[in-house]
Coordinates of C-alpha atoms and ligand atoms in Angstrom, one line a residue:
X251 CA -63.1 73.0 -67.0
X252 CA -63.4 69.0 -68.5
X253 CA -62.1 66.7 -66.4
X254 CA -61.2 62.8 -67.0
X255 CA -62.4 60.4 -64.8
X256 CA -58.8 60.1 -63.5
X257 CA -60.1 56.2 -62.0
X258 CA -60.8 55.3 -65.3
X259 CA -57.9 56.9 -67.4
X260 CA -55.5 54.1 -68.9
X261 CA -52.2 55.2 -68.6
X262 CA -50.5 55.4 -72.7
X263 CA -47.1 57.0 -72.2
X264 CA -46.2 54.2 -69.3
X265 CA -48.7 51.6 -69.7
X266 CA -47.5 49.1 -67.4
X267 CA -47.2 46.4 -70.3
X268 CA -43.8 44.0 -69.4
X269 CA -41.3 44.5 -71.5
X270 CA -42.9 46.9 -73.6
X271 CA -39.3 47.4 -73.8
X272 CA -38.2 45.2 -76.2
X273 CA -40.0 45.9 -79.8
X274 CA -41.5 43.2 -80.8
X275 CA -44.4 43.3 -77.3
X276 CA -44.3 47.3 -78.5
X277 CA -45.1 46.2 -81.5
X278 CA -47.4 43.6 -80.7
X279 CA -49.4 46.0 -78.7
X280 CA -49.7 48.8 -81.7
X281 CA -46.5 49.8 -81.6
X282 CA -44.9 51.9 -84.6
X283 CA -48.0 52.0 -86.5
X284 CA -48.5 55.0 -86.4
X285 CA -45.8 55.8 -88.2
X286 CA -47.3 53.9 -90.9
X287 CA -50.1 55.9 -91.2
X288 CA -48.0 59.2 -90.3
X289 CA -46.4 58.6 -93.1
X290 CA -49.7 58.2 -95.3
X291 CA -50.3 62.2 -94.9
X292 CA -48.7 65.1 -95.6
X293 CA -46.6 66.9 -92.9
X294 CA -48.6 69.3 -93.2
X295 CA -51.5 67.4 -91.9
X296 CA -49.2 66.1 -89.5
X297 CA -48.5 69.1 -87.9
X298 CA -53.0 70.0 -88.3
X299 CA -53.0 66.9 -86.5
X300 CA -50.8 68.0 -83.8
X301 CA -52.5 71.4 -82.9
X302 CA -55.6 70.6 -82.8
X303 CA -54.4 67.5 -79.9
X304 CA -53.6 71.4 -78.5
X305 CA -50.6 69.3 -77.3
X306 CA -48.1 71.7 -74.6
X307 CA -44.7 71.1 -74.7
X308 CA -43.7 69.1 -71.4
X309 CA -40.2 70.5 -70.6
X310 CA -41.4 73.7 -68.0
X311 CA -42.2 76.2 -70.8
X312 CA -45.9 74.5 -72.1
X313 CA -44.9 76.0 -74.8
X314 CA -47.9 74.4 -78.3
X315 CA -46.0 71.9 -79.3
X316 CA -47.7 71.9 -82.8
X317 CA -47.1 75.5 -83.8
X318 CA -43.6 75.2 -82.8
X319 CA -42.8 73.1 -85.8
X320 CA -45.2 74.9 -88.1
X321 CA -42.7 77.0 -87.4
X322 CA -40.3 75.7 -89.2
X323 CA -39.2 76.8 -92.8
X324 CA -40.5 74.3 -96.0
X325 CA -38.7 76.6 -98.6
X326 CA -35.1 76.4 -97.4
X327 CA -32.4 73.9 -99.2
X328 CA -30.2 73.7 -95.5
X329 CA -30.3 70.3 -93.5
X330 CA -33.6 70.5 -90.8
X331 CA -32.6 68.9 -87.7
X332 CA -34.2 67.7 -84.2
X333 CA -33.2 67.7 -80.7
X334 CA -35.2 65.8 -78.4
X335 CA -34.5 66.6 -74.3
X336 CA -33.4 64.0 -72.6
X337 CA -31.0 65.9 -70.1
X338 CA -33.1 66.4 -66.9
X339 CA -31.5 67.5 -64.8
X340 CA -34.0 70.0 -62.8
X341 CA -34.2 68.9 -59.1
X342 CA -37.3 67.0 -58.3
X343 CA -37.4 65.9 -61.5
X344 CA -37.0 62.8 -63.2
X345 CA -39.6 61.8 -65.7
X346 CA -38.5 61.4 -68.9
X347 CA -36.0 58.5 -67.6
X348 CA -39.0 56.0 -67.1
X349 CA -40.0 56.5 -70.7
X350 CA -36.4 55.3 -71.7
X351 CA -36.6 53.1 -69.4
X352 CA -39.8 52.0 -69.7
X353 CA -41.2 53.0 -73.7
X354 CA -38.3 54.1 -75.4
X355 CA -39.9 53.1 -78.7
X356 CA -42.4 55.3 -77.9
X357 CA -39.9 58.0 -78.1
X358 CA -38.5 56.4 -81.3
X359 CA -41.5 55.9 -82.9
X360 CA -42.6 59.7 -81.4
X361 CA -39.2 60.8 -82.6
X362 CA -39.6 59.6 -86.3
X363 CA -43.0 61.2 -86.8
X364 CA -42.1 64.2 -86.2
X365 CA -39.0 64.3 -88.2
X366 CA -41.0 63.5 -90.9
X367 CA -43.4 66.7 -89.4
X368 CA -40.9 69.2 -89.8
X369 CA -38.6 67.4 -92.5
X370 CA -35.7 66.8 -90.5
X371 CA -33.4 64.4 -91.2
X372 CA -31.1 64.0 -88.6
X373 CA -32.7 63.9 -84.8
X374 CA -30.2 63.4 -81.6
X375 CA -31.8 62.9 -78.6
X376 CA -29.6 64.1 -76.4
X377 CA -29.4 62.4 -72.5
X378 CA -28.5 63.0 -69.8
X379 CA -24.2 62.4 -68.7
X380 CA -25.0 61.1 -65.2
X381 CA -27.8 58.9 -67.2
X382 CA -25.6 56.0 -68.0
X383 CA -28.3 53.4 -67.2
X384 CA -30.6 55.0 -69.5
X385 CA -28.6 55.9 -72.0
X386 CA -27.3 52.7 -72.7
X387 CA -31.3 51.2 -72.3
X388 CA -31.5 54.2 -75.6
X389 CA -29.6 52.7 -77.1
X390 CA -30.3 49.2 -77.5
X391 CA -34.1 49.8 -78.3
X392 CA -32.3 52.5 -80.8
X393 CA -30.5 49.1 -82.4
X394 CA -33.3 47.1 -82.5
X395 CA -35.5 49.9 -84.6
X396 CA -32.7 50.2 -87.0
X397 CA -32.8 46.9 -87.9
X398 CA -36.1 46.5 -88.2
X399 CA -36.3 49.5 -90.4
X400 CA -38.1 51.9 -88.7
X401 CA -35.3 54.0 -88.2
X402 CA -32.1 55.0 -90.8
X403 CA -31.6 52.6 -94.4
X404 CA -34.0 50.0 -93.8
X405 CA -37.0 52.0 -93.5
X406 CA -38.0 52.0 -97.3
X407 CA -37.7 47.9 -97.7
X408 CA -39.7 48.1 -94.1
X409 CA -42.3 51.5 -94.9
X410 CA -42.1 51.9 -98.1
X411 CA -41.2 55.2 -98.4
X412 CA -38.7 57.4 -99.1
X413 CA -38.3 59.4 -96.4
X414 CA -35.9 58.4 -93.8
X415 CA -34.2 60.0 -90.8
X416 CA -31.4 58.6 -88.3
X417 CA -31.2 59.9 -84.7
X418 CA -28.4 59.2 -82.4
X419 CA -28.0 59.0 -78.7
X420 CA -25.9 62.0 -77.3
X421 CA -25.2 61.8 -73.6
X422 CA -24.3 65.4 -71.8
X423 CA -21.7 66.2 -69.4
X424 CA -23.1 66.5 -66.2
X425 CA -24.6 70.0 -66.4
X426 CA -27.9 71.3 -66.3
X427 CA -27.3 74.2 -68.4
X428 CA -27.2 72.3 -70.9
X429 CA -31.1 71.5 -70.2
X430 CA -31.5 74.9 -71.8
X431 CA -32.6 74.5 -76.0
X432 CA -29.5 76.7 -77.0
X433 CA -27.1 76.0 -75.1
X434 CA -28.1 71.5 -75.2
X435 CA -27.4 72.6 -79.6
X436 CA -24.5 74.3 -78.5
X437 CA -23.2 71.0 -76.5
X438 CA -24.3 69.2 -79.5
X439 CA -21.8 71.2 -81.7
X440 CA -19.0 70.0 -79.8
X441 CA -18.5 73.9 -77.9
X442 CA -19.0 75.2 -74.6
X443 CA -22.3 74.7 -72.9
X444 CA -23.0 78.3 -73.2
X445 CA -26.8 79.0 -73.9
X446 CA -27.5 82.0 -76.7
X447 CA -28.8 85.3 -77.3
X448 CA -32.5 84.8 -78.5
X449 CA -33.5 86.1 -81.6
X450 CA -32.9 84.0 -84.0
X451 CA -34.3 81.2 -82.3
X452 CA -34.0 77.8 -83.5
X453 CA -36.3 77.2 -86.4
X454 CA -34.4 80.0 -88.4
X455 CA -30.7 79.5 -87.1
X456 CA -30.3 75.7 -84.6
X457 CA -27.5 73.6 -85.5
X458 CA -25.7 74.5 -87.5
X459 CA -27.4 77.5 -88.6
X460 CA -29.2 75.1 -89.6
X461 CA -33.0 75.1 -88.8
X462 CA -34.2 73.5 -86.0
X463 CA -36.6 71.8 -83.4
X464 CA -36.3 71.3 -79.9
X465 CA -39.2 69.4 -77.9
X466 CA -38.8 67.3 -75.2
X467 CA -39.2 63.5 -74.3
X468 CA -42.8 63.3 -72.5
X469 CA -43.8 66.1 -75.3
X470 CA -42.3 63.6 -78.5
X471 CA -44.0 60.0 -76.2
X472 CA -47.5 61.8 -77.1
X473 CA -47.1 62.1 -80.9
X474 CA -47.3 59.0 -81.4
X475 CA -51.1 58.4 -79.8
X476 CA -52.1 61.4 -80.9
X477 CA -51.6 60.1 -85.1
X478 CA -52.5 56.7 -83.7
X479 CA -56.3 58.2 -82.0
X480 CA -56.4 61.7 -83.2
X481 CA -55.5 65.2 -82.2
X482 CA -60.0 65.1 -81.0
X483 CA -59.4 61.8 -79.7
X484 CA -56.1 62.9 -77.2
X485 CA -58.1 66.7 -77.0
X486 CA -60.9 65.7 -75.0
X487 CA -57.8 64.2 -71.9
X488 CA -57.5 65.9 -68.8
X489 CA -58.1 70.1 -68.3
X490 CA -59.4 71.9 -72.3
X491 CA -56.6 74.1 -72.6
X492 CA -54.0 72.1 -71.6
X493 CA -55.0 68.9 -72.1
X494 CA -53.2 65.4 -72.2
X495 CA -51.4 63.4 -70.0
X496 CA -48.7 64.5 -68.0
X497 CA -46.0 62.2 -66.2
X498 CA -46.0 64.1 -62.3
X499 CA -42.9 63.5 -60.6
X500 CA -44.3 62.9 -56.4
X501 CA -40.9 63.7 -54.5
X502 CA -40.4 65.0 -51.6
X503 CA -42.1 64.0 -47.9
X504 CA -45.2 61.5 -48.8
X505 CA -45.3 57.5 -48.2
X506 CA -45.4 56.6 -52.3
X507 CA -42.8 58.5 -54.2
X508 CA -42.6 58.1 -58.1
X509 CA -44.1 58.7 -61.2
X510 CA -47.8 59.8 -61.8
X511 CA -48.9 59.1 -64.9
X512 CA -52.5 61.3 -64.8
X513 CA -54.3 63.0 -66.4
X514 CA -53.9 67.7 -66.8
X515 CA -56.0 68.7 -64.1
X516 CA -55.8 66.5 -61.9
X517 CA -55.9 68.0 -58.6
X518 CA -52.4 68.8 -56.9
X519 CA -53.9 67.1 -53.6
X520 CA -55.2 63.8 -55.1
X521 CA -51.7 63.9 -56.4
X522 CA -50.6 64.0 -53.2
X523 CA -52.6 62.2 -50.9
X524 CA -55.0 59.8 -53.9
X525 CA -52.0 58.2 -55.3
X526 CA -48.6 59.4 -54.1
X527 CA -49.9 57.8 -50.1
X528 CA -50.0 61.0 -48.5
X529 CA -47.1 62.9 -45.9
X530 CA -45.5 60.8 -43.2
X531 CA -45.7 60.6 -40.1
X532 CA -49.3 62.1 -41.3
X533 CA -47.5 65.5 -40.6
X534 CA -49.4 68.2 -42.1
X535 CA -48.1 69.9 -45.3
X536 CA -45.9 72.9 -45.2
X537 CA -45.0 74.3 -48.2
X538 CA -45.8 72.5 -51.6
X539 CA -44.0 73.2 -55.2
X540 CA -45.7 72.0 -58.3
X541 CA -43.4 72.0 -61.0
X542 CA -39.7 71.2 -60.0
X543 CA -37.1 73.5 -58.0
X544 CA -37.5 76.6 -59.8
X545 CA -41.0 76.8 -60.1
X546 CA -42.6 79.0 -57.7
X547 CA -43.1 76.7 -53.5
X548 CA -47.0 77.2 -52.4
X549 CA -47.8 77.3 -48.9
X550 CA -49.4 73.9 -47.7
X551 CA -52.6 76.7 -47.6
X552 CA -52.5 77.2 -50.9
X553 CA -53.0 73.5 -52.6
X554 CA -56.9 73.1 -51.9
X555 CA -58.6 73.0 -55.6
X556 CA -55.2 73.8 -57.4
X557 CA -54.8 71.7 -60.8
X558 CA -52.4 70.4 -62.3
X559 CA -52.1 72.2 -65.0
X560 CA -50.6 75.6 -67.2
X561 CA -53.7 78.0 -66.3
X562 CA -54.7 76.7 -62.6
X563 CA -51.0 76.4 -61.0
X564 CA -50.9 80.6 -62.5
X565 CA -53.9 81.0 -61.2
X566 CA -52.1 80.3 -57.4
X567 CA -49.2 82.0 -58.0
X568 CA -47.1 79.2 -59.6
X569 CA -45.9 77.0 -62.5
X570 CA -46.6 73.1 -64.1
X571 CA -42.6 73.0 -65.3
X572 CA -41.6 69.9 -65.6
X573 CA -45.0 68.7 -62.8
X574 CA -42.2 66.9 -60.5
X575 CA -43.9 67.5 -57.8
X576 CA -41.7 67.8 -54.2
X577 CA -43.8 68.2 -50.9
X578 CA -42.3 69.4 -47.9
X579 CA -44.0 68.5 -44.1
X580 CA -44.0 71.2 -41.5
X581 CA -40.7 70.4 -39.5
X582 CA -39.2 72.0 -42.3
X583 CA -37.2 74.1 -42.5
X584 CA -37.0 76.9 -45.1
X585 CA -34.8 79.0 -45.0
X586 CA -31.7 75.5 -45.5
X587 CA -34.2 74.4 -48.4
X588 CA -34.3 77.7 -50.5
X589 CA -29.7 78.6 -48.9
X590 CA -29.6 74.5 -51.0
X591 CA -31.9 75.4 -54.4
X592 CA -30.0 78.9 -54.5
X593 CA -26.8 76.6 -54.4
X594 CA -27.8 74.5 -56.8
X595 CA -28.8 77.5 -59.2
X596 CA -25.0 79.8 -58.5
X597 CA -23.4 76.2 -58.9
X598 CA -24.7 75.7 -62.0
X599 CA -24.6 78.9 -63.9
X600 CA -22.8 79.2 -67.2
X601 CA -21.5 83.0 -65.9
X602 CA -22.0 83.9 -69.3
X603 CA -24.0 87.4 -67.8
X604 CA -24.0 89.6 -65.0
X605 CA -26.6 89.4 -63.3
X606 CA -27.1 85.7 -63.2
X607 CA -23.7 85.1 -62.5
X608 CA -23.0 87.7 -59.2
X609 CA -26.6 87.5 -58.3
X610 CA -26.7 83.5 -58.3
X611 CA -23.2 83.9 -55.9
X612 CA -24.7 87.7 -54.0
X613 CA -27.7 85.4 -52.6
X614 CA -25.8 82.5 -51.6
X615 CA -24.0 84.3 -49.5
X616 CA -26.8 85.9 -47.4
X617 CA -28.2 83.1 -47.4
X618 CA -25.1 81.1 -45.2
X619 CA -25.1 83.7 -43.1
X620 CA -28.2 83.6 -41.6
X621 CA -27.5 80.0 -41.1
X622 CA -24.5 81.0 -39.5
X623 CA -26.4 82.8 -37.2
X624 CA -25.5 86.5 -38.8
X625 CA -28.1 87.4 -40.7
X626 CA -30.1 90.7 -40.6
X627 CA -33.7 91.4 -41.1
X628 CA -33.1 93.5 -44.0
X629 CA -30.9 91.0 -45.7
X630 CA -34.8 89.9 -47.2
X631 CA -35.3 92.9 -48.2
X632 CA -31.7 92.8 -49.7
X633 CA -32.5 89.1 -51.8
X634 CA -36.2 89.9 -52.4
X635 CA -34.1 92.7 -54.6
X636 CA -31.6 90.4 -55.9
X637 CA -34.3 88.1 -57.1
X638 CA -35.5 90.9 -58.9
X639 CA -32.8 92.5 -60.4
X640 CA -31.4 88.8 -61.5
X641 CA -35.5 88.0 -63.3
X642 CA -35.5 89.1 -66.9
X643 CA -32.6 90.4 -67.7
X644 CA -30.3 87.3 -68.7
X645 CA -29.6 85.3 -71.5
X646 CA -31.5 82.3 -70.4
X647 CA -34.3 81.6 -68.2
X648 CA -31.6 79.9 -65.4
X649 CA -32.0 83.6 -64.3
X650 CA -35.4 82.9 -63.6
X651 CA -35.1 79.7 -62.2
X652 CA -32.8 81.2 -59.4
X653 CA -34.4 84.2 -58.4
X654 CA -38.5 82.9 -58.4
X655 CA -38.0 80.9 -55.3
X656 CA -35.5 83.2 -54.0
X657 CA -38.8 85.4 -53.9
X658 CA -41.2 83.2 -53.4
X659 CA -39.8 81.4 -51.0
X660 CA -39.4 84.5 -48.6
X661 CA -42.9 86.4 -49.3
X662 CA -44.7 83.0 -48.5
X663 CA -42.5 81.9 -46.2
X664 CA -41.7 85.1 -44.4
X665 CA -42.5 84.9 -41.1
X666 CA -40.5 82.0 -40.8
X667 CA -37.3 83.7 -41.9
X668 CA -38.0 87.0 -39.2
X669 CA -38.3 84.6 -36.2
X670 CA -35.4 82.2 -37.7
X671 CA -33.2 85.4 -38.2
X672 CA -34.5 86.4 -34.4
X673 CA -33.7 82.9 -33.1
X674 CA -30.2 82.5 -34.1
X675 CA -28.7 86.2 -35.2
X676 CA -26.6 89.1 -32.5
X677 CA -27.4 90.5 -35.4
X678 CA -31.2 90.4 -35.8
X679 CA -32.0 93.9 -34.4
X680 CA -29.1 96.2 -36.0
Ligands
FMN150 C1 -31.9 75.8 -67.5 C2 -33.0 75.5 -68.7 C3 -32.3 73.9 -68.2 C4 -33.6 73.4 -69.4 N1 -34.0 72.1 -69.5 C5 -34.5 71.2 -70.0 C6 -35.0 69.9 -69.7 O1 -33.5 69.9 -68.8 N2 -35.6 68.9 -70.3 C7 -36.1 69.7 -70.9 O2 -37.1 69.1 -72.5 N3 -36.1 71.6 -71.4 C8 -35.4 72.4 -70.3 N4 -35.8 73.7 -70.0 C9 -36.2 74.1 -71.4 C10 -36.0 73.9 -72.8 O3 -34.9 75.1 -73.5 C11 -37.2 73.6 -73.8 O4 -37.7 74.9 -74.4 C12 -37.8 72.8 -73.6 O5 -37.1 71.6 -73.8 C13 -38.5 72.4 -75.2 O6 -38.9 71.3 -75.3 P1 -41.0 71.5 -75.3 O7 -41.5 72.7 -75.7 O8 -41.8 69.9 -75.7 O9 -41.1 71.8 -74.2 C14 -33.8 73.7 -69.8 C15 -34.5 75.6 -70.3 C16 -33.3 76.3 -68.6 C17 -34.3 77.4 -69.0
SF4_151 S1 -28.8 83.3 -67.2 FE1 -27.2 82.7 -66.1 S2 -26.4 80.1 -67.2 FE2 -28.2 81.9 -68.5 S3 -26.6 82.1 -70.0 FE3 -27.0 84.0 -68.2 S4 -25.2 83.6 -66.5 FE4 -25.8 81.6 -67.9

């Protein structure tokens, strides 16, 4: 694996330039030059460049971005749409809001280039409902981009192009499920945020039945850099099969929680000890969830040598998800952690399909019973069985997101769960 020296790495998504959210500062640092370059080449060439870059989606599934764009039909009279996913509701994920706040024009520039590449004349930036402050920041940046002619009617004057795209900021209403791409489209259409059955996939049948591409905020923010410097340049950053910069949000029992921009492939232990200042009180690590609450947790003794990229984390038995690293020290009560996580998925289940609706509720009842001191050892196998019956049997991946933490927390921390039940429950041996 080729990993760029972490100490030499210069952040490109969050470069820390003062006032970069202001359009004149962004322009002064080369902003909107990538858009000019993009408009001078064909949409097909842009897609090829993004394919060459190796960029993979930062919204959780690591799907190759150029390939996704190539699914958009060229020979259609229907309008095409781009949805930029900034719902960011996964516990442990708080990286997209840094882009809204500190580099909104990078996102706008990426949105315009992507729209041109896929042939969309309308794009939506969908922002989590609770992010009112960041919605206002994005709306201000967007108004400035319109005024300067990088978006909308004035594009022909500023950029000398026939291409025109309108961008709308759309605010969610506080439901985690609306981050799921098909649910997000229903939400934009003004419908209840229920996920749709796939296929058909959004590139065939998306917003209002028209071809649609959905990408995460961080994914889209990489695009101007790829166009400006080339796919081959981008490909050299970080891990070979999952290249580029990664916004890693570190939370939990660390001394310096925050968002760190590092090349993919950085050691998870370096993220925790070198960048996030180590564990509070120099305690030992009991558990790390590397990619937001739905990703399988790793035991403290499983993280040595693990790197923050799709392949390395898969080999370790987890996944990169949204790169939201949650660190838990040796004093953490894993029964409480799993109960809290399961409650989140139970509350956020849209209720559309039975295994997810009933399974999350049932698992929560069992966990709460254990916490009340009424658990039985066989409850642990029951919980794993509930999780196994949810996974893969639902309309959307929220079911899997609920099942993975249950199965992996119980299997990886089984001793602690058994000890908890033996110590607290009169029914332990029943
Ligand atoms: C329950 C659920 C919630 C999701 N929430 C988000 C989210 O907040 N932001 C996001 O980008 N992707 C989220 N996703 C993934 C999206 O469905 C989609 O895969 C992603 O936006 C695609 O972008 P990418 O290819 O750039 O990663 C969620 C998926 C599920 C199943
Ligand atoms: S898996 Fe859960 S959230 Fe997804 S559609 Fe089914 S009930 Fe709704």
